Amino acid sequence: TRRIAMAAVIAATTLSGAASFADGHAVQLRMSTSGSETDARSVALAEVFGPAVAEFASYEPSYNATLFDQGTELDAISRGNLEMSITSAQELAQFFPEFSIFATGYVHQDAAHQVRVFNDPLMEPFKQTVEDELGVRLLSVMYLGRRHVNLRQTREELDVQTPADLAGVNLRMPGTDAWQFLGAALGASPTPMAFTEVYTGLSTGAIDGQDNPLPTVVDRKFYEVTNQIALTSHLVDLNYIAISAETFDSLSPEQQLIVQRAADAAASVGRLRQLEMENNLAAFLEENGVEVYTPDTAAFREHVQAQYVGSEFAASWPEGVLDAINALGN
Ligand code: KDO
């Protein structure tokens, strides 16, 4: 009887699912990320976004850059080969240089500041440009976290207090100009490398270090192949939930609202989880042999900010936007 009951449940679920899709077909939402399945953003999308849109869309995530290489997702959406990604301001800056303002060291102050900036009218022209010129709609802002410098060297070998201490350090940064600029602004010698190559790069010594928030260091087990983290907090990093505008526009107004709310809900859940992990992981890292300490962050902030002044990036920022972002801060 138990078997029959289960079969009935499956049949009922399948039927009710199929019946509610417009003309019997689910809208396919393939999502590609270089993040892992256990990354907080991935988990939030799978647990919150997917189920929330399941009445009319099938959310199909792929992880670890198995579907598209890191940095190629926006192009794939634009060409109609992908529907969703967790994109970055740095990737958007490849197409629209003004997005580098959101990838600049020490601009965003915390997770709440990111949300205020994303929802502020200052963001409208940025969103509109991406939609008009790339066919990509930015639904919501996800919190990735405070990026810190994570090195193979022990603190005895290299005590990082100021940018001068990073001179000659081969620091992996993701592969775009905005990232390389930030790595150099920190005082290091930046090397571009895809996220999925970083663990091997650290274990072989091809790179001295990498920069990512604490939850990423734990999720990807970088602590196994590194010995220290200097809490530089050089970038309060974000990602955007991106969706094909063509796909979004094909939905009914009611479905569009559900997609928007589902994205916002997933972003909220992911943000809270990431913040909680960020606040609690230092002890775990210390237990695993990684020394976690705070350098002279004022020295890093001053140095990094000074590098942007007069840079080609700053030249692309629309007038008044930096002031508007700062005004939304604390
Ligand atoms: C990374 O490559 O270091 C980075 O953290 C950059 C982010 O913009 C984002 O792409 C992220 O990787 C991936 O989602 C994997 O966490």
Tab-separated table of C-alpha atoms and ligand atoms in Angstrom:
chain	number	residue	atom	x	y	z
A	1	THR	CA	0.000	0.000	0.000
A	2	ARG	CA	2.874	2.280	0.783
A	3	ARG	CA	4.161	1.873	-2.763
A	4	ILE	CA	0.789	2.672	-4.262
A	5	ALA	CA	0.388	5.720	-2.072
A	6	MET	CA	3.807	7.040	-3.173
A	7	ALA	CA	2.949	6.471	-6.822
A	8	ALA	CA	-0.272	8.400	-6.342
A	9	VAL	CA	1.585	11.282	-4.755
A	10	ILE	CA	4.112	11.402	-7.598
A	11	ALA	CA	1.356	11.261	-10.218
A	12	ALA	CA	-0.603	14.025	-8.505
A	13	THR	CA	2.492	16.208	-8.189
A	14	THR	CA	3.420	15.694	-11.807
A	15	LEU	CA	-0.100	16.390	-12.986
A	16	SER	CA	-0.614	19.533	-10.978
A	17	GLY	CA	2.840	20.761	-11.999
A	18	ALA	CA	2.236	20.172	-15.688
A	19	ALA	CA	-1.265	21.581	-15.631
A	20	SER	CA	-0.146	24.928	-14.323
A	21	PHE	CA	2.472	25.597	-17.013
A	22	ALA	CA	1.174	27.942	-19.666
A	23	ASP	CA	0.447	25.829	-22.790
A	24	GLY	CA	1.941	22.842	-20.996
A	25	HIS	CA	5.571	23.989	-21.212
A	26	ALA	CA	7.777	25.259	-18.463
A	27	VAL	CA	9.946	28.249	-19.234
A	28	GLN	CA	13.491	26.945	-19.057
A	29	LEU	CA	15.749	28.965	-16.762
A	30	ARG	CA	19.278	27.606	-17.126
A	31	MET	CA	21.591	29.312	-14.653
A	32	SER	CA	25.356	29.085	-14.970
A	33	THR	CA	27.822	30.060	-12.227
A	34	SER	CA	31.447	29.311	-11.427
A	35	GLY	CA	30.392	29.048	-7.800
A	36	SER	CA	29.812	25.675	-6.188
A	37	GLU	CA	26.521	24.030	-5.353
A	38	THR	CA	27.168	24.692	-1.643
A	39	ASP	CA	27.923	28.416	-2.089
A	40	ALA	CA	25.332	30.466	-0.160
A	41	ARG	CA	24.134	32.233	-3.318
A	42	SER	CA	23.665	28.897	-5.123
A	43	VAL	CA	21.828	27.413	-2.148
A	44	ALA	CA	19.525	30.413	-1.805
A	45	LEU	CA	18.609	30.343	-5.492
A	46	ALA	CA	18.002	26.591	-5.458
A	47	GLU	CA	16.000	26.615	-2.235
A	48	VAL	CA	14.096	29.879	-2.614
A	49	PHE	CA	14.080	31.055	-6.230
A	50	GLY	CA	13.553	27.684	-7.947
A	51	PRO	CA	10.522	26.584	-5.902
A	52	ALA	CA	8.969	30.067	-6.052
A	53	VAL	CA	8.828	30.055	-9.862
A	54	ALA	CA	8.151	26.324	-10.264
A	55	GLU	CA	4.548	26.830	-11.358
A	56	PHE	CA	5.643	28.129	-14.747
A	57	ALA	CA	9.430	27.838	-14.957
A	58	SER	CA	12.042	25.151	-14.437
A	59	TYR	CA	15.101	26.526	-12.699
A	60	GLU	CA	18.124	24.536	-13.930
A	61	PRO	CA	21.357	25.548	-12.220
A	62	SER	CA	24.826	24.380	-13.235
A	63	TYR	CA	27.808	24.940	-10.981
A	64	ASN	CA	31.610	25.190	-11.085
A	65	ALA	CA	31.598	26.753	-14.555
A	66	THR	CA	30.639	23.426	-16.128
A	67	LEU	CA	28.205	25.042	-18.577
A	68	PHE	CA	30.020	28.321	-19.316
A	69	ASP	CA	33.465	29.583	-18.321
A	70	GLN	CA	33.645	32.315	-15.727
A	71	GLY	CA	33.103	35.659	-17.420
A	72	THR	CA	31.356	34.298	-20.542
A	73	GLU	CA	27.862	34.033	-19.055
A	74	LEU	CA	26.610	37.522	-19.976
A	75	ASP	CA	27.570	36.977	-23.569
A	76	ALA	CA	25.810	33.598	-23.505
A	77	ILE	CA	22.601	35.190	-22.178
A	78	SER	CA	22.875	37.923	-24.775
A	79	ARG	CA	23.155	35.336	-27.557
A	80	GLY	CA	20.191	33.346	-26.234
A	81	ASN	CA	22.227	30.335	-25.064
A	82	LEU	CA	21.590	30.830	-21.363
A	83	GLU	CA	18.811	32.405	-19.315
A	84	MET	CA	20.407	33.279	-15.976
A	85	SER	CA	23.691	33.895	-14.179
A	86	ILE	CA	25.076	35.324	-10.967
A	87	THR	CA	27.049	38.106	-12.595
A	88	SER	CA	29.430	40.722	-11.217
A	89	ALA	CA	29.978	44.445	-11.617
A	90	GLN	CA	33.468	43.572	-12.877
A	91	GLU	CA	32.001	41.451	-15.678
A	92	LEU	CA	29.498	44.167	-16.557
A	93	ALA	CA	32.365	46.681	-16.620
A	94	GLN	CA	33.805	44.692	-19.544
A	95	PHE	CA	30.823	45.933	-21.560
A	96	PHE	CA	29.985	49.142	-19.698
A	97	PRO	CA	33.064	50.665	-18.020
A	98	GLU	CA	30.922	52.773	-15.676
A	99	PHE	CA	30.048	49.585	-13.752
A	100	SER	CA	33.601	49.657	-12.385
A	101	ILE	CA	32.320	52.096	-9.768
A	102	PHE	CA	30.599	49.138	-8.049
A	103	ALA	CA	33.828	47.104	-8.296
A	104	THR	CA	36.011	49.757	-6.730
A	105	GLY	CA	37.771	49.086	-3.474
A	106	TYR	CA	36.283	50.601	-0.329
A	107	VAL	CA	33.165	52.075	-2.013
A	108	HIS	CA	30.405	49.818	-0.697
A	109	GLN	CA	30.443	49.803	3.089
A	110	ASP	CA	28.363	46.753	3.924
A	111	ALA	CA	25.548	44.494	2.726
A	112	ALA	CA	22.793	46.972	3.577
A	113	HIS	CA	24.602	49.725	1.665
A	114	GLN	CA	24.711	47.476	-1.421
A	115	VAL	CA	20.933	47.000	-1.241
A	116	ARG	CA	20.292	50.723	-0.843
A	117	VAL	CA	22.519	51.473	-3.825
A	118	PHE	CA	20.908	48.795	-6.005
A	119	ASN	CA	17.390	50.040	-5.237
A	120	ASP	CA	18.217	53.734	-5.522
A	121	PRO	CA	17.227	55.744	-8.619
A	122	LEU	CA	20.966	56.246	-9.288
A	123	MET	CA	20.999	52.607	-10.439
A	124	GLU	CA	18.263	53.004	-13.065
A	125	PRO	CA	20.448	54.203	-15.962
A	126	PHE	CA	22.939	51.402	-15.233
A	127	LYS	CA	20.185	48.758	-15.283
A	128	GLN	CA	18.611	50.285	-18.394
A	129	THR	CA	21.876	50.245	-20.339
A	130	VAL	CA	22.441	46.568	-19.532
A	131	GLU	CA	18.919	45.731	-20.614
A	132	ASP	CA	18.961	47.807	-23.810
A	133	GLU	CA	22.430	46.911	-25.012
A	134	LEU	CA	22.967	43.399	-23.686
A	135	GLY	CA	19.409	42.078	-23.338
A	136	VAL	CA	20.077	41.266	-19.701
A	137	ARG	CA	17.880	42.265	-16.798
A	138	LEU	CA	19.454	42.709	-13.368
A	139	LEU	CA	16.863	41.439	-10.908
A	140	SER	CA	18.450	41.750	-7.522
A	141	VAL	CA	21.728	42.206	-5.678
A	142	MET	CA	23.351	39.283	-3.865
A	143	TYR	CA	25.908	39.665	-1.101
A	144	LEU	CA	29.194	37.875	-1.701
A	145	GLY	CA	31.036	39.435	1.210
A	146	ARG	CA	34.163	41.222	2.360
A	147	ARG	CA	37.144	40.233	0.284
A	148	HIS	CA	40.395	39.681	2.132
A	149	VAL	CA	43.955	38.735	1.179
A	150	ASN	CA	44.505	34.976	1.655
A	151	LEU	CA	48.110	33.790	1.235
A	152	ARG	CA	50.221	30.636	1.188
A	153	GLN	CA	52.940	32.373	3.208
A	154	THR	CA	52.810	32.027	6.980
A	155	ARG	CA	52.632	35.256	8.922
A	156	GLU	CA	56.196	34.611	10.099
A	157	GLU	CA	57.240	34.603	6.442
A	158	LEU	CA	55.167	37.639	5.522
A	159	ASP	CA	53.326	39.917	7.936
A	160	VAL	CA	50.914	41.994	5.852
A	161	GLN	CA	50.293	45.356	7.480
A	162	THR	CA	50.301	47.840	4.582
A	163	PRO	CA	50.178	47.698	0.756
A	164	ALA	CA	53.994	47.876	0.704
A	165	ASP	CA	54.086	44.421	2.318
A	166	LEU	CA	52.329	42.938	-0.728
A	167	ALA	CA	55.054	44.104	-3.128
A	168	GLY	CA	55.960	41.211	-5.425
A	169	VAL	CA	53.211	38.958	-4.063
A	170	ASN	CA	51.658	37.005	-6.909
A	171	LEU	CA	48.002	37.522	-6.055
A	172	ARG	CA	45.390	35.758	-8.121
A	173	MET	CA	42.526	38.047	-9.086
A	174	PRO	CA	39.603	37.065	-11.334
A	175	GLY	CA	40.169	37.743	-14.990
A	176	THR	CA	38.997	41.219	-15.910
A	177	ASP	CA	40.685	44.621	-16.008
A	178	ALA	CA	38.730	45.945	-13.033
A	179	TRP	CA	39.964	43.034	-10.916
A	180	GLN	CA	43.570	43.387	-12.048
A	181	PHE	CA	43.458	47.077	-11.245
A	182	LEU	CA	42.202	46.338	-7.730
A	183	GLY	CA	44.960	43.755	-7.165
A	184	ALA	CA	47.597	46.270	-8.227
A	185	ALA	CA	45.938	48.974	-6.098
A	186	LEU	CA	46.382	46.681	-3.088
A	187	GLY	CA	50.114	46.749	-3.766
A	188	ALA	CA	50.349	43.184	-5.129
A	189	SER	CA	51.329	41.725	-8.515
A	190	PRO	CA	47.954	40.526	-9.812
A	191	THR	CA	47.573	37.393	-11.934
A	192	PRO	CA	44.298	36.654	-13.745
A	193	MET	CA	42.969	33.138	-13.199
A	194	ALA	CA	39.531	31.527	-13.371
A	195	PHE	CA	37.914	30.759	-10.029
A	196	THR	CA	37.834	27.011	-10.707
A	197	GLU	CA	41.657	26.980	-11.098
A	198	VAL	CA	42.436	28.715	-7.811
A	199	TYR	CA	42.711	25.691	-5.501
A	200	THR	CA	45.232	24.015	-7.793
A	201	GLY	CA	47.070	27.303	-8.291
A	202	LEU	CA	47.468	27.650	-4.542
A	203	SER	CA	48.454	24.039	-3.948
A	204	THR	CA	51.136	24.048	-6.646
A	205	GLY	CA	52.425	27.503	-5.731
A	206	ALA	CA	51.630	28.907	-9.180
A	207	ILE	CA	50.135	31.789	-7.178
A	208	ASP	CA	50.989	33.100	-3.701
A	209	GLY	CA	47.430	33.890	-2.808
A	210	GLN	CA	43.916	34.870	-3.714
A	211	ASP	CA	41.266	37.269	-2.442
A	212	ASN	CA	37.766	36.188	-1.470
A	213	PRO	CA	35.380	36.439	1.476
A	214	LEU	CA	35.776	33.957	4.359
A	215	PRO	CA	32.756	31.800	3.356
A	216	THR	CA	34.352	31.225	-0.067
A	217	VAL	CA	37.699	30.292	1.528
A	218	VAL	CA	35.863	27.656	3.559
A	219	ASP	CA	33.479	26.485	0.818
A	220	ARG	CA	36.333	25.936	-1.662
A	221	LYS	CA	38.718	24.632	1.004
A	222	PHE	CA	41.378	27.232	0.220
A	223	TYR	CA	42.348	26.971	3.914
A	224	GLU	CA	43.905	23.581	3.115
A	225	VAL	CA	46.490	25.231	0.886
A	226	THR	CA	47.010	28.648	2.531
A	227	ASN	CA	48.365	29.837	5.888
A	228	GLN	CA	47.097	33.335	6.520
A	229	ILE	CA	44.298	35.804	5.901
A	230	ALA	CA	44.884	39.538	6.294
A	231	LEU	CA	41.438	41.080	6.830
A	232	THR	CA	41.830	43.934	4.376
A	233	SER	CA	38.056	44.137	3.570
A	234	HIS	CA	39.183	45.795	0.347
A	235	LEU	CA	35.928	45.092	-1.465
A	236	VAL	CA	32.472	44.509	-0.007
A	237	ASP	CA	31.637	42.381	-2.986
A	238	LEU	CA	28.321	41.772	-4.694
A	239	ASN	CA	26.797	39.847	-7.527
A	240	TYR	CA	23.648	40.513	-9.493
A	241	ILE	CA	20.991	37.954	-10.314
A	242	ALA	CA	20.846	38.343	-14.082
A	243	ILE	CA	18.131	37.045	-16.394
A	244	SER	CA	17.621	37.173	-20.135
A	245	ALA	CA	15.386	40.158	-20.897
A	246	GLU	CA	13.830	38.220	-23.779
A	247	THR	CA	12.843	35.397	-21.436
A	248	PHE	CA	11.603	37.828	-18.801
A	249	ASP	CA	9.554	39.757	-21.351
A	250	SER	CA	7.940	36.526	-22.565
A	251	LEU	CA	6.341	36.049	-19.135
A	252	SER	CA	2.954	37.394	-18.096
A	253	PRO	CA	2.981	40.444	-15.788
A	254	GLU	CA	1.964	38.187	-12.922
A	255	GLN	CA	4.810	35.748	-13.644
A	256	GLN	CA	7.272	38.631	-13.936
A	257	LEU	CA	6.234	39.775	-10.480
A	258	ILE	CA	6.738	36.265	-9.109
A	259	VAL	CA	10.220	36.077	-10.700
A	260	GLN	CA	11.159	39.478	-9.280
A	261	ARG	CA	9.930	38.603	-5.796
A	262	ALA	CA	11.598	35.194	-5.931
A	263	ALA	CA	14.923	36.817	-6.842
A	264	ASP	CA	14.601	39.356	-4.032
A	265	ALA	CA	13.688	36.635	-1.560
A	266	ALA	CA	16.631	34.446	-2.610
A	267	ALA	CA	18.976	37.424	-2.362
A	268	SER	CA	17.722	38.184	1.172
A	269	VAL	CA	18.087	34.608	2.359
A	270	GLY	CA	21.521	34.273	0.767
A	271	ARG	CA	22.657	37.594	2.259
A	272	LEU	CA	21.677	36.601	5.799
A	273	ARG	CA	23.382	33.221	5.512
A	274	GLN	CA	26.536	34.707	4.056
A	275	LEU	CA	26.693	37.389	6.764
A	276	GLU	CA	26.232	34.808	9.474
A	277	MET	CA	29.002	32.615	8.073
A	278	GLU	CA	31.262	35.592	7.567
A	279	ASN	CA	30.910	36.499	11.234
A	280	ASN	CA	31.549	32.981	12.469
A	281	LEU	CA	34.222	31.419	10.314
A	282	ALA	CA	37.437	32.959	11.677
A	283	ALA	CA	37.596	30.405	14.517
A	284	PHE	CA	37.171	27.499	12.097
A	285	LEU	CA	39.941	28.865	9.905
A	286	GLU	CA	42.274	29.318	12.885
A	287	GLU	CA	41.559	25.720	13.943
A	288	ASN	CA	42.605	24.696	10.465
A	289	GLY	CA	45.953	26.425	10.686
A	290	VAL	CA	45.136	29.716	8.987
A	291	GLU	CA	46.161	32.813	10.922
A	292	VAL	CA	43.431	35.460	10.608
A	293	TYR	CA	44.400	39.004	11.569
A	294	THR	CA	43.605	42.637	10.870
A	295	PRO	CA	46.245	44.700	9.086
A	296	ASP	CA	46.408	48.498	8.934
A	297	THR	CA	43.115	48.830	7.026
A	298	ALA	CA	43.341	52.629	6.964
A	299	ALA	CA	46.640	52.320	5.079
A	300	PHE	CA	45.024	49.947	2.579
A	301	ARG	CA	41.958	52.167	2.154
A	302	GLU	CA	44.001	55.298	1.571
A	303	HIS	CA	46.334	53.599	-0.885
A	304	VAL	CA	43.579	51.866	-2.846
A	305	GLN	CA	41.401	54.975	-3.060
A	306	ALA	CA	44.366	57.051	-4.215
A	307	GLN	CA	44.982	54.639	-7.111
A	308	TYR	CA	41.466	55.176	-8.475
A	309	VAL	CA	41.701	58.969	-8.447
A	310	GLY	CA	42.444	60.070	-12.001
A	311	SER	CA	42.300	56.463	-13.298
A	312	GLU	CA	40.619	55.421	-16.559
A	313	PHE	CA	37.965	53.758	-14.402
A	314	ALA	CA	37.110	56.916	-12.482
A	315	ALA	CA	36.886	58.736	-15.823
A	316	SER	CA	34.018	56.440	-16.847
A	317	TRP	CA	31.904	57.081	-13.737
A	318	PRO	CA	28.907	59.295	-14.447
A	319	GLU	CA	29.079	62.645	-12.714
A	320	GLY	CA	27.747	62.642	-9.171
A	321	VAL	CA	27.293	58.875	-8.821
A	322	LEU	CA	30.150	58.350	-6.359
A	323	ASP	CA	28.748	61.119	-4.144
A	324	ALA	CA	25.281	59.584	-4.382
A	325	ILE	CA	26.656	56.153	-3.383
A	326	ASN	CA	28.566	57.678	-0.477
A	327	ALA	CA	25.446	59.556	0.633
A	328	LEU	CA	23.641	56.202	0.933
A	329	GLY	CA	26.359	54.934	3.268
A	330	ASN	CA	26.740	55.315	6.985
B	1	KDO	C1	36.258	34.941	-7.868
B	1	KDO	O1	36.497	34.509	-9.005
B	1	KDO	O2	37.139	35.112	-7.024
B	1	KDO	C2	34.820	35.312	-7.544
B	1	KDO	O3	34.682	35.524	-6.141
B	1	KDO	C3	34.417	36.556	-8.312
B	1	KDO	C4	32.933	36.828	-8.152
B	1	KDO	O4	32.537	37.924	-8.946
B	1	KDO	C5	32.124	35.606	-8.516
B	1	KDO	O5	32.165	35.388	-9.881
B	1	KDO	C6	32.621	34.406	-7.765
B	1	KDO	O6	34.013	34.224	-7.934
B	1	KDO	C7	31.970	33.108	-8.222
B	1	KDO	O7	30.562	33.206	-8.118
B	1	KDO	C8	32.445	31.942	-7.372
B	1	KDO	O8	32.186	32.171	-5.999
